[in-house]
C-alpha cells in the first residue's frame, strides 16, 4: 500500500467531539471515520486491522469445529416473541422497523433465536448434534450511552458462535473447549496476559455465566481480581461469587476492565420456549441444549489501542497491525527513490505487508505518521543511509543499519524483533 494513493490522511488535531482515547487516535491516524456517537466507518487501514483480528478468531473457531455462516440482520417478530425477547421491556436495545405492508421487523442485536429457528430445519435426531456455527456480523444496538469510542458502538462487529447439543454433559465439554480457544485468541491478539475468565451474572441454566474481561482503564466494568489464583469476578456478582470461590474480598484487587467476550449456557431454555426437540437414542423427544459465545471484534480493536498506545500514537501488535513495515523514503534524490521503490517491490512480492510512505513530506512528518499509525517497524532510506536501510521498532529507541538484502531476509524469517533486541 502506497500512502500517496491512500485517500485517508492523518490529522494532528484531536477530534473535539470525541472523549475516548481509542477513537481519538483511530480517527487521527485514519483508521475510522466517525458518523455520530457510537457509529463509525472503517477505512482501508481500519478494515485491515479488523480482518486480522477476524482471521485469528476464525482460525481458533475452525480449530474447535465451528462452521462459519452468516445470518441476516432482519429479524421477524414471531421468532423473538416466542422467547419474550421481542419486548422492549425485556431487551432495551432493539432497533425496530417495518416492511411497507406494516410487518414489524427487528434489526438483530444478537442471534440465538435466529439460529435456533434455522436449526429447526436441520436437527431431528441426536445424530445431528453436536453442531457449532459462528459468524462475523454487524450487530445493531440502541445503546443508551456511547462514549467509549469503538468499544461501545451502536453498530459493531461481533463474532457470535452457537453450539447445540443433545445433553448437558456434551454442552459442558464443548463450553470448556471454547474457553481454551478464547484464551488462545486473546493471547494471539496480544492481550492474553491481562484478560481473565470472569464470573458474571448467569445463566439461564447455570448460576454464573463467564465473561472474558481485559484489564483496561477505559473499560466500563469493575473487576475483582486475584492474579495469583487466576480468579476474576465481575462486581455485579461479587458477594455471591466470593462465597462460592472461598476467597476474601480484601484479597482481591479492584480494577477497571472491558468485556471482550462472553459465553453463556442457555441449557434447554430456548428449546423449551421455542418447542424444539430432537429424537434421542431412547426414541423419545428431548429439548435441545444451547450455548452462545461472543467476541466483540471492534471492541477488541479499541481495547488494543487503549492498552498499548503511547504518547506518540497507536502501537499495534504484529498480529493485528495493518502492515508489518512502514517504509519511508526521505528526500527526492533519484538514487534513493530507485532504491526505495525496489525495496518496496521486493518486500511486497515476498508477501511482506508494507505501508510505503512515498509522499513528498519532510522526514519529521513521516516519522510522526509512522508512530501515530502504530506500524511495528519503520524502515528508512535517505541520502544519509548510504544505500542501506535504517530500521527501528515502533516501541524501541535504537536504530540498526542493514542492507536491503538483509532486511528482506529478516522479513522472510519474521525475526525483526530479534534483530533489534
Ligand atoms: P456490555 O455489558 O458491555 O454491554 P453485553 O453483555 O451486552 O456487553 P454480549 O451481548 O454478550 O455483550 O455481546 C458479546 C460481546 O460483544 C461482548 O462481550 C462485547 O465484547 C461485545 N459488545 C457488546 N456490546 C457492544 C457494543 N455496544 N459495542 C461493541 N462491542 C460490544
Ligand atoms: Mg450490552
CSV table of C-alpha atoms and ligand atoms in Angstrom, one decimal:
chain,number,residue,atom,x,y,z
A,1,UNK,CA,0.0,0.0,0.0
A,2,UNK,CA,1.4,3.4,-1.0
A,3,UNK,CA,0.5,6.3,1.2
A,4,UNK,CA,0.4,8.6,-1.9
A,5,UNK,CA,-2.5,6.6,-3.1
A,6,UNK,CA,-4.4,6.2,0.2
A,7,UNK,CA,-7.4,8.5,0.4
A,8,UNK,CA,-7.2,8.9,4.2
A,9,UNK,CA,-5.0,11.4,5.8
A,10,UNK,CA,-3.6,11.7,9.3
A,11,UNK,CA,-4.6,14.6,11.5
A,12,UNK,CA,-2.7,16.5,14.2
A,13,UNK,CA,-5.8,17.8,15.8
A,14,UNK,CA,-7.6,15.7,18.4
A,15,UNK,CA,-11.3,15.5,17.3
A,16,UNK,CA,-13.2,17.8,19.6
A,17,UNK,CA,-16.4,15.7,19.9
A,18,UNK,CA,-14.6,12.6,21.0
A,19,UNK,CA,-13.5,11.9,24.6
A,20,UNK,CA,-12.5,8.2,24.2
A,21,UNK,CA,-8.7,7.9,23.5
A,22,UNK,CA,-9.2,4.9,21.2
A,23,UNK,CA,-11.5,6.8,18.9
A,24,UNK,CA,-9.4,9.9,19.0
A,25,UNK,CA,-6.3,8.0,17.9
A,26,UNK,CA,-8.1,5.9,15.4
A,27,UNK,CA,-9.6,9.0,13.8
A,28,UNK,CA,-6.4,10.9,13.8
A,29,UNK,CA,-4.4,8.1,12.3
A,30,UNK,CA,-7.1,7.5,9.6
A,31,UNK,CA,-8.4,4.1,10.7
A,32,UNK,CA,-12.0,5.1,11.4
A,33,UNK,CA,-14.4,7.8,10.4
A,34,UNK,CA,-17.0,9.0,12.9
A,35,UNK,CA,-20.5,9.3,11.6
A,36,UNK,CA,-22.1,10.0,15.0
A,37,UNK,CA,-21.8,8.8,18.6
A,38,UNK,CA,-21.4,5.1,18.6
A,39,UNK,CA,-21.4,4.9,14.8
A,40,UNK,CA,-18.1,4.5,13.0
A,41,UNK,CA,-17.0,3.6,9.5
A,42,UNK,CA,-13.7,1.7,9.0
A,43,UNK,CA,-11.3,2.9,6.3
A,44,UNK,CA,-8.9,0.6,4.4
A,45,UNK,CA,-6.4,0.7,7.3
A,46,UNK,CA,-9.0,0.1,9.9
A,47,UNK,CA,-10.6,-2.7,7.9
A,48,UNK,CA,-7.2,-4.4,7.6
A,49,UNK,CA,-6.9,-4.5,11.4
A,50,UNK,CA,-10.5,-5.8,11.7
A,51,UNK,CA,-9.7,-8.5,9.1
A,52,UNK,CA,-6.5,-9.5,11.0
A,53,UNK,CA,-8.5,-9.9,14.3
A,54,UNK,CA,-11.1,-11.9,12.5
A,55,UNK,CA,-8.6,-14.2,10.9
A,56,UNK,CA,-7.2,-15.1,14.3
A,57,UNK,CA,-10.7,-15.7,15.7
A,58,UNK,CA,-11.7,-17.6,12.6
A,59,UNK,CA,-8.7,-20.0,12.9
A,60,UNK,CA,-9.4,-20.7,16.5
A,61,UNK,CA,-13.2,-21.3,16.0
A,62,UNK,CA,-12.5,-23.5,13.0
A,63,UNK,CA,-10.0,-25.5,15.1
A,64,UNK,CA,-12.8,-26.5,17.5
A,65,UNK,CA,-15.2,-27.5,14.7
A,66,UNK,CA,-17.1,-24.2,14.3
A,67,UNK,CA,-18.8,-23.9,10.9
A,68,UNK,CA,-18.9,-20.3,9.6
A,69,UNK,CA,-22.1,-18.9,8.2
A,70,UNK,CA,-23.8,-15.6,8.1
A,71,UNK,CA,-27.3,-14.8,9.3
A,72,UNK,CA,-29.4,-11.8,8.5
A,73,UNK,CA,-29.9,-8.6,10.3
A,74,UNK,CA,-33.7,-8.5,9.5
A,75,UNK,CA,-35.5,-10.4,12.2
A,76,UNK,CA,-39.2,-11.4,12.2
A,77,UNK,CA,-41.2,-10.6,15.3
A,78,UNK,CA,-42.8,-14.0,15.9
A,79,UNK,CA,-39.5,-15.8,16.4
A,80,UNK,CA,-38.4,-13.5,19.1
A,81,UNK,CA,-41.9,-13.3,20.7
A,82,UNK,CA,-41.7,-17.0,21.4
A,83,UNK,CA,-39.0,-16.4,23.9
A,84,UNK,CA,-40.3,-13.0,25.2
A,85,UNK,CA,-37.2,-11.2,23.8
A,86,UNK,CA,-39.2,-9.2,21.3
A,87,UNK,CA,-40.4,-7.0,24.1
A,88,UNK,CA,-38.6,-3.7,24.6
A,89,UNK,CA,-39.1,-4.2,28.4
A,90,UNK,CA,-37.1,-7.4,28.2
A,91,UNK,CA,-34.5,-6.2,25.6
A,92,UNK,CA,-33.9,-2.5,25.7
A,93,UNK,CA,-31.5,-2.1,22.8
A,94,UNK,CA,-33.7,-3.1,19.9
A,95,UNK,CA,-33.8,-1.0,16.7
A,96,UNK,CA,-37.1,-1.8,15.1
A,97,UNK,CA,-38.6,-1.1,11.7
A,98,UNK,CA,-41.3,-2.4,9.4
A,99,UNK,CA,-42.0,-3.6,5.9
A,100,UNK,CA,-44.1,-1.5,3.5
A,101,UNK,CA,-47.1,-3.6,4.4
A,102,UNK,CA,-46.7,-2.9,8.1
A,103,UNK,CA,-45.0,-6.2,9.0
A,104,UNK,CA,-42.7,-5.5,12.0
A,105,UNK,CA,-39.0,-6.3,11.8
A,106,UNK,CA,-36.2,-6.1,14.4
A,107,UNK,CA,-32.6,-5.3,13.5
A,108,UNK,CA,-30.5,-8.1,15.0
A,109,UNK,CA,-28.7,-7.2,18.3
A,110,UNK,CA,-28.0,-11.0,18.8
A,111,UNK,CA,-28.9,-14.2,17.0
A,112,UNK,CA,-29.8,-17.0,19.5
A,113,UNK,CA,-33.4,-17.2,18.4
A,114,UNK,CA,-32.5,-16.8,14.7
A,115,UNK,CA,-30.0,-19.7,14.9
A,116,UNK,CA,-32.5,-21.9,16.7
A,117,UNK,CA,-35.2,-21.2,14.2
A,118,UNK,CA,-32.8,-22.1,11.3
A,119,UNK,CA,-31.7,-25.3,13.1
A,120,UNK,CA,-35.3,-26.4,13.4
A,121,UNK,CA,-35.0,-27.4,9.8
A,122,UNK,CA,-31.7,-29.4,10.2
A,123,UNK,CA,-31.9,-31.1,13.6
A,124,UNK,CA,-34.2,-34.0,14.0
A,125,UNK,CA,-32.2,-36.6,15.9
A,126,UNK,CA,-29.4,-36.8,18.4
A,127,UNK,CA,-27.2,-37.8,15.5
A,128,UNK,CA,-27.5,-34.3,14.1
A,129,UNK,CA,-25.6,-32.9,17.1
A,130,UNK,CA,-23.4,-31.5,18.4
A,131,UNK,CA,-23.2,-28.7,15.9
A,132,UNK,CA,-21.4,-25.4,16.3
A,133,UNK,CA,-21.9,-22.5,14.0
A,134,UNK,CA,-20.4,-19.0,14.0
A,135,UNK,CA,-20.5,-15.7,12.1
A,136,UNK,CA,-18.8,-12.3,12.0
A,137,UNK,CA,-21.6,-9.9,11.8
A,138,UNK,CA,-22.7,-6.4,12.3
A,139,UNK,CA,-24.9,-6.1,15.4
A,140,UNK,CA,-27.2,-3.2,15.9
A,141,UNK,CA,-28.0,-2.0,19.4
A,142,UNK,CA,-29.7,1.2,20.5
A,143,UNK,CA,-27.2,1.7,23.4
A,144,UNK,CA,-28.2,4.4,25.8
A,145,UNK,CA,-24.7,5.7,26.2
A,146,UNK,CA,-22.0,5.6,23.5
A,147,UNK,CA,-19.0,7.4,25.0
A,148,UNK,CA,-16.3,4.8,24.7
A,149,UNK,CA,-15.4,5.2,21.1
A,150,UNK,CA,-15.4,1.9,19.1
A,151,UNK,CA,-15.5,0.0,22.4
A,152,UNK,CA,-19.3,0.7,22.6
A,153,UNK,CA,-20.9,1.0,19.2
A,154,UNK,CA,-24.5,1.3,18.3
A,155,UNK,CA,-23.3,-0.7,15.3
A,156,UNK,CA,-20.4,-3.0,15.9
A,157,UNK,CA,-18.9,-6.3,14.7
A,158,UNK,CA,-19.3,-9.4,16.8
A,159,UNK,CA,-18.1,-12.9,16.3
A,160,UNK,CA,-21.0,-15.0,17.7
A,161,UNK,CA,-20.9,-18.7,17.9
A,162,UNK,CA,-23.7,-21.0,18.9
A,163,UNK,CA,-23.5,-24.7,19.8
A,164,UNK,CA,-26.3,-27.1,20.0
A,165,UNK,CA,-26.1,-30.4,22.0
A,166,UNK,CA,-28.1,-33.4,22.9
A,167,UNK,CA,-27.0,-33.4,26.5
A,168,UNK,CA,-25.9,-31.1,29.3
A,169,UNK,CA,-22.6,-33.1,29.6
A,170,UNK,CA,-21.8,-32.7,25.9
A,171,UNK,CA,-22.5,-29.0,26.1
A,172,UNK,CA,-20.3,-28.6,29.2
A,173,UNK,CA,-17.4,-30.3,27.5
A,174,UNK,CA,-17.7,-28.1,24.5
A,175,UNK,CA,-18.1,-25.0,26.7
A,176,UNK,CA,-14.7,-25.8,28.2
A,177,UNK,CA,-13.2,-26.2,24.8
A,178,UNK,CA,-14.4,-22.7,23.8
A,179,UNK,CA,-12.9,-21.3,27.0
A,180,UNK,CA,-9.5,-22.7,25.9
A,181,UNK,CA,-10.0,-21.5,22.3
A,182,UNK,CA,-10.8,-18.0,23.6
A,183,UNK,CA,-7.6,-17.9,25.7
A,184,UNK,CA,-5.6,-18.7,22.5
A,185,UNK,CA,-7.4,-15.9,20.7
A,186,UNK,CA,-6.6,-13.2,23.3
A,187,UNK,CA,-3.0,-14.5,23.6
A,188,UNK,CA,-2.6,-14.1,19.8
A,189,UNK,CA,-4.2,-10.7,19.9
A,190,UNK,CA,-1.6,-9.6,22.4
A,191,UNK,CA,-3.9,-9.0,25.4
A,192,UNK,CA,-3.8,-12.5,26.9
A,193,UNK,CA,-1.8,-11.6,30.0
A,194,UNK,CA,-4.4,-9.1,31.1
A,195,UNK,CA,-7.5,-11.0,30.0
A,196,UNK,CA,-9.4,-13.1,32.6
A,197,UNK,CA,-12.1,-15.6,32.6
A,198,UNK,CA,-14.6,-13.9,34.9
A,199,UNK,CA,-17.6,-15.0,36.9
A,200,UNK,CA,-20.6,-12.9,35.8
A,201,UNK,CA,-24.3,-12.9,36.3
A,202,UNK,CA,-25.7,-16.1,34.8
A,203,UNK,CA,-27.0,-18.1,33.1
A,204,UNK,CA,-30.5,-19.5,32.3
A,205,UNK,CA,-29.1,-22.8,33.3
A,206,UNK,CA,-26.1,-22.1,35.5
A,207,UNK,CA,-25.6,-19.8,38.4
A,208,UNK,CA,-22.9,-17.8,36.6
A,209,UNK,CA,-22.0,-17.0,33.0
A,210,UNK,CA,-18.4,-16.4,32.0
A,211,UNK,CA,-17.1,-13.2,30.6
A,212,UNK,CA,-13.6,-12.5,29.3
A,213,UNK,CA,-12.6,-9.2,30.8
A,214,UNK,CA,-9.4,-7.3,29.9
A,215,UNK,CA,-7.9,-5.0,32.5
A,216,UNK,CA,-8.3,-1.6,30.9
A,217,UNK,CA,-8.7,1.9,32.4
A,218,UNK,CA,-11.1,2.8,29.6
A,219,UNK,CA,-13.3,-0.2,30.3
A,220,UNK,CA,-16.8,0.2,31.7
A,221,UNK,CA,-16.8,-2.7,34.1
A,222,UNK,CA,-15.3,-3.3,37.5
A,223,UNK,CA,-13.5,-6.5,38.2
A,224,UNK,CA,-12.2,-8.0,41.4
A,225,UNK,CA,-9.1,-9.9,40.6
A,226,UNK,CA,-6.7,-12.3,42.2
A,227,UNK,CA,-3.8,-12.7,39.7
A,228,UNK,CA,-2.0,-15.4,41.7
A,229,UNK,CA,-5.1,-17.6,41.9
A,230,UNK,CA,-6.2,-16.5,38.5
A,231,UNK,CA,-9.6,-15.6,39.9
A,232,UNK,CA,-11.7,-12.8,38.5
A,233,UNK,CA,-15.2,-11.7,39.5
A,234,UNK,CA,-17.5,-9.1,38.0
A,235,UNK,CA,-18.6,-6.6,40.5
A,236,UNK,CA,-22.2,-7.4,39.9
A,237,UNK,CA,-21.9,-10.9,41.3
A,238,UNK,CA,-19.1,-10.3,43.8
A,239,UNK,CA,-20.9,-11.2,47.1
A,240,UNK,CA,-22.4,-14.3,45.6
A,241,UNK,CA,-19.2,-15.5,43.9
A,242,UNK,CA,-16.7,-15.0,46.7
A,243,UNK,CA,-18.8,-17.3,48.9
A,244,UNK,CA,-18.6,-19.9,46.2
A,245,UNK,CA,-14.9,-19.5,45.4
A,246,UNK,CA,-13.7,-19.3,49.0
A,247,UNK,CA,-11.7,-16.1,48.6
A,248,UNK,CA,-11.9,-13.0,50.8
A,249,UNK,CA,-12.9,-9.6,49.3
A,250,UNK,CA,-9.8,-8.0,50.8
A,251,UNK,CA,-7.6,-10.4,48.9
A,252,UNK,CA,-8.9,-9.1,45.6
A,253,UNK,CA,-7.7,-6.2,43.6
A,254,UNK,CA,-10.3,-3.8,42.2
A,255,UNK,CA,-9.6,-2.8,38.6
A,256,UNK,CA,-11.5,-1.3,35.6
A,257,UNK,CA,-12.0,-3.7,32.7
A,258,UNK,CA,-13.6,-4.2,29.4
A,259,UNK,CA,-15.7,-7.2,28.5
A,260,UNK,CA,-14.1,-8.6,25.3
A,261,UNK,CA,-16.0,-11.8,25.2
A,262,UNK,CA,-18.9,-13.6,26.9
A,263,UNK,CA,-20.0,-17.2,26.9
A,264,UNK,CA,-23.5,-18.2,28.0
A,265,UNK,CA,-25.1,-21.6,28.7
A,266,UNK,CA,-28.8,-21.4,27.9
A,267,UNK,CA,-29.4,-25.1,28.7
A,268,UNK,CA,-32.8,-26.1,27.3
A,269,UNK,CA,-34.4,-22.8,28.0
A,270,UNK,CA,-34.6,-21.6,24.3
A,271,UNK,CA,-35.7,-25.0,23.0
A,272,UNK,CA,-38.5,-25.2,25.6
A,273,UNK,CA,-39.7,-21.8,24.7
A,274,UNK,CA,-39.5,-22.5,21.0
A,275,UNK,CA,-40.7,-26.1,21.2
A,276,UNK,CA,-37.7,-27.6,19.6
A,277,UNK,CA,-37.0,-31.2,20.3
A,278,UNK,CA,-34.9,-34.0,18.9
A,279,UNK,CA,-35.4,-37.7,18.9
A,280,UNK,CA,-33.0,-39.2,21.4
A,281,UNK,CA,-31.3,-42.6,21.3
A,282,UNK,CA,-34.1,-43.8,23.6
A,283,UNK,CA,-36.6,-42.9,20.8
A,284,UNK,CA,-38.2,-40.2,22.9
A,285,UNK,CA,-38.3,-36.4,22.2
A,286,UNK,CA,-36.0,-34.2,24.2
A,287,UNK,CA,-35.3,-30.4,24.2
A,288,UNK,CA,-32.1,-29.2,22.5
A,289,UNK,CA,-29.3,-27.7,24.6
A,290,UNK,CA,-27.9,-24.3,23.5
A,291,UNK,CA,-24.9,-22.2,24.4
A,292,UNK,CA,-23.7,-19.0,22.8
A,293,UNK,CA,-20.3,-17.4,22.7
A,294,UNK,CA,-19.5,-13.8,21.7
A,295,UNK,CA,-16.3,-11.9,21.0
A,296,UNK,CA,-16.5,-8.1,20.4
A,297,UNK,CA,-14.3,-7.7,17.3
A,298,UNK,CA,-14.5,-3.9,17.1
A,299,UNK,CA,-14.3,-3.6,20.9
A,300,UNK,CA,-11.1,-5.7,21.0
A,301,UNK,CA,-9.6,-3.3,18.4
A,302,UNK,CA,-10.5,-0.4,20.7
A,303,UNK,CA,-9.1,-2.2,23.8
A,304,UNK,CA,-5.8,-2.9,22.0
A,305,UNK,CA,-5.5,0.8,21.1
A,306,UNK,CA,-6.3,1.9,24.7
A,307,UNK,CA,-3.9,-0.5,26.3
A,308,UNK,CA,-0.9,-0.2,24.0
A,309,UNK,CA,-0.9,3.3,22.7
A,310,UNK,CA,1.8,5.7,24.0
A,311,UNK,CA,2.2,9.5,23.7
A,312,UNK,CA,3.2,9.3,20.1
A,313,UNK,CA,0.2,7.2,18.9
A,314,UNK,CA,-1.1,3.7,18.4
A,315,UNK,CA,1.1,0.6,18.9
A,316,UNK,CA,-0.3,-2.4,17.1
A,317,UNK,CA,0.9,-5.9,18.0
A,318,UNK,CA,2.4,-7.5,14.9
A,319,UNK,CA,-0.5,-10.0,14.6
A,320,UNK,CA,-3.1,-7.2,14.1
A,321,UNK,CA,-1.1,-4.4,12.5
A,322,UNK,CA,-2.3,-3.3,9.1
A,323,UNK,CA,1.3,-3.6,7.9
A,324,UNK,CA,4.5,-5.1,9.2
A,325,UNK,CA,6.8,-2.3,8.0
A,326,UNK,CA,6.4,1.4,7.5
A,327,UNK,CA,8.9,2.2,4.7
A,328,UNK,CA,9.8,5.8,4.4
A,329,UNK,CA,11.6,7.4,1.6
A,330,UNK,CA,13.3,10.6,2.7
A,331,UNK,CA,14.2,13.3,0.2
A,332,UNK,CA,13.8,13.3,-3.6
A,333,UNK,CA,17.2,12.0,-4.6
A,334,UNK,CA,16.9,9.8,-7.7
A,335,UNK,CA,19.1,7.0,-6.3
A,336,UNK,CA,17.1,7.0,-3.0
A,337,UNK,CA,13.8,6.9,-4.9
A,338,UNK,CA,15.0,4.0,-7.0
A,339,UNK,CA,16.3,2.0,-4.0
A,340,UNK,CA,13.2,2.6,-2.0
A,341,UNK,CA,10.9,1.7,-4.9
A,342,UNK,CA,12.9,-1.5,-5.5
A,343,UNK,CA,12.8,-2.5,-1.8
A,344,UNK,CA,9.0,-1.9,-1.7
A,345,UNK,CA,8.5,-4.2,-4.7
A,346,UNK,CA,10.8,-6.9,-3.3
A,347,UNK,CA,9.2,-6.8,0.1
A,348,UNK,CA,5.7,-6.9,-1.4
A,349,UNK,CA,6.5,-9.7,-3.8
A,350,UNK,CA,7.7,-11.9,-0.9
A,351,UNK,CA,4.4,-11.3,0.9
A,352,UNK,CA,5.5,-8.8,3.4
A,353,UNK,CA,2.9,-6.1,4.2
A,354,UNK,CA,4.4,-2.7,3.7
A,355,UNK,CA,3.0,0.8,4.1
A,356,UNK,CA,5.2,2.8,1.7
A,357,UNK,CA,5.4,6.5,2.6
A,358,UNK,CA,6.3,7.7,-0.9
A,359,UNK,CA,4.8,11.2,-0.3
A,360,UNK,CA,6.8,14.4,-0.7
A,361,UNK,CA,6.9,15.2,3.0
A,362,UNK,CA,9.7,16.1,5.5
A,363,UNK,CA,11.3,13.3,7.5
A,364,UNK,CA,9.8,14.5,10.7
A,365,UNK,CA,6.3,14.4,9.3
A,366,UNK,CA,6.8,10.9,8.0
A,367,UNK,CA,8.2,9.6,11.3
A,368,UNK,CA,5.3,11.2,13.2
A,369,UNK,CA,2.8,9.4,11.0
A,370,UNK,CA,4.7,6.1,11.3
A,371,UNK,CA,4.4,6.5,15.1
A,372,UNK,CA,0.8,7.7,15.0
A,373,UNK,CA,-0.3,4.7,12.8
A,374,UNK,CA,1.5,2.3,15.1
A,375,UNK,CA,3.2,0.1,12.4
A,376,UNK,CA,5.5,-2.3,14.3
A,377,UNK,CA,8.7,-1.4,12.3
A,378,UNK,CA,10.0,1.6,10.5
A,379,UNK,CA,12.5,1.3,7.6
A,380,UNK,CA,14.1,4.4,6.3
A,381,UNK,CA,16.1,5.1,3.2
A,382,UNK,CA,17.6,8.6,2.9
A,383,UNK,CA,20.7,10.2,1.3
A,384,UNK,CA,22.3,9.7,4.8
A,385,UNK,CA,21.8,5.9,4.9
A,386,UNK,CA,24.4,5.4,2.2
A,387,UNK,CA,22.4,2.9,0.2
A,388,UNK,CA,21.4,1.0,3.3
A,389,UNK,CA,18.2,0.8,5.3
A,390,UNK,CA,17.8,2.2,8.8
A,391,UNK,CA,15.4,0.0,10.8
A,392,UNK,CA,13.6,0.9,14.1
A,393,UNK,CA,10.9,-0.8,16.1
A,394,UNK,CA,7.9,1.3,16.9
A,395,UNK,CA,8.5,0.9,20.6
A,396,UNK,CA,12.3,1.0,20.6
A,397,UNK,CA,14.8,3.9,20.6
A,398,UNK,CA,17.7,2.4,18.8
A,399,UNK,CA,18.1,2.0,15.0
A,400,UNK,CA,20.0,-0.6,13.1
A,401,UNK,CA,21.6,-0.1,9.6
A,402,UNK,CA,21.4,-3.1,7.2
A,403,UNK,CA,21.4,-3.8,3.5
A,404,UNK,CA,18.2,-4.2,1.6
A,405,UNK,CA,19.1,-7.9,1.1
A,406,UNK,CA,19.4,-8.3,4.9
A,407,UNK,CA,16.1,-6.7,5.5
A,408,UNK,CA,14.4,-8.9,3.0
A,409,UNK,CA,15.9,-12.0,4.7
A,410,UNK,CA,14.8,-10.9,8.1
A,411,UNK,CA,11.3,-10.1,6.9
A,412,UNK,CA,11.1,-13.6,5.4
A,413,UNK,CA,12.0,-15.1,8.8
A,414,UNK,CA,9.8,-12.6,10.6
A,415,UNK,CA,12.6,-12.0,13.1
A,416,UNK,CA,12.9,-8.3,13.1
A,417,UNK,CA,12.1,-8.2,16.8
A,418,UNK,CA,15.2,-10.4,17.5
A,419,UNK,CA,17.4,-8.2,15.2
A,420,UNK,CA,16.5,-5.1,17.1
A,421,UNK,CA,16.6,-6.7,20.6
B,1,LIG,P1,-21.9,-5.0,27.7
B,1,LIG,O1,-22.2,-5.4,29.1
B,1,LIG,O2,-20.5,-4.4,27.5
B,1,LIG,O3,-23.0,-4.1,27.1
B,1,LIG,P2,-23.1,-7.3,26.6
B,1,LIG,O4,-23.2,-8.2,27.8
B,1,LIG,O5,-24.3,-6.6,26.2
B,1,LIG,O6,-21.9,-6.3,26.8
B,1,LIG,P3,-23.0,-9.5,24.7
B,1,LIG,O7,-24.4,-9.4,24.3
B,1,LIG,O8,-22.6,-10.7,25.5
B,1,LIG,O9,-22.5,-8.2,25.4
B,1,LIG,O10,-22.1,-9.4,23.4
B,1,LIG,C1,-20.9,-10.2,23.2
B,1,LIG,C2,-19.7,-9.3,23.1
B,1,LIG,O11,-19.9,-8.2,22.1
B,1,LIG,C3,-19.4,-8.6,24.4
B,1,LIG,O12,-18.6,-9.4,25.2
B,1,LIG,C4,-18.6,-7.4,23.9
B,1,LIG,O13,-17.2,-7.7,23.7
B,1,LIG,C5,-19.2,-7.1,22.6
B,1,LIG,N1,-20.2,-5.9,22.7
B,1,LIG,C6,-21.3,-5.9,23.3
B,1,LIG,N2,-21.9,-4.7,23.1
B,1,LIG,C7,-21.1,-4.0,22.4
B,1,LIG,C8,-21.2,-2.7,21.8
B,1,LIG,N3,-22.2,-1.9,22.0
B,1,LIG,N4,-20.1,-2.2,21.1
B,1,LIG,C9,-19.1,-3.0,20.8
B,1,LIG,N5,-19.0,-4.3,21.3
B,1,LIG,C10,-20.0,-4.8,22.0
B,2,LIG,MG1,-24.8,-4.6,26.4
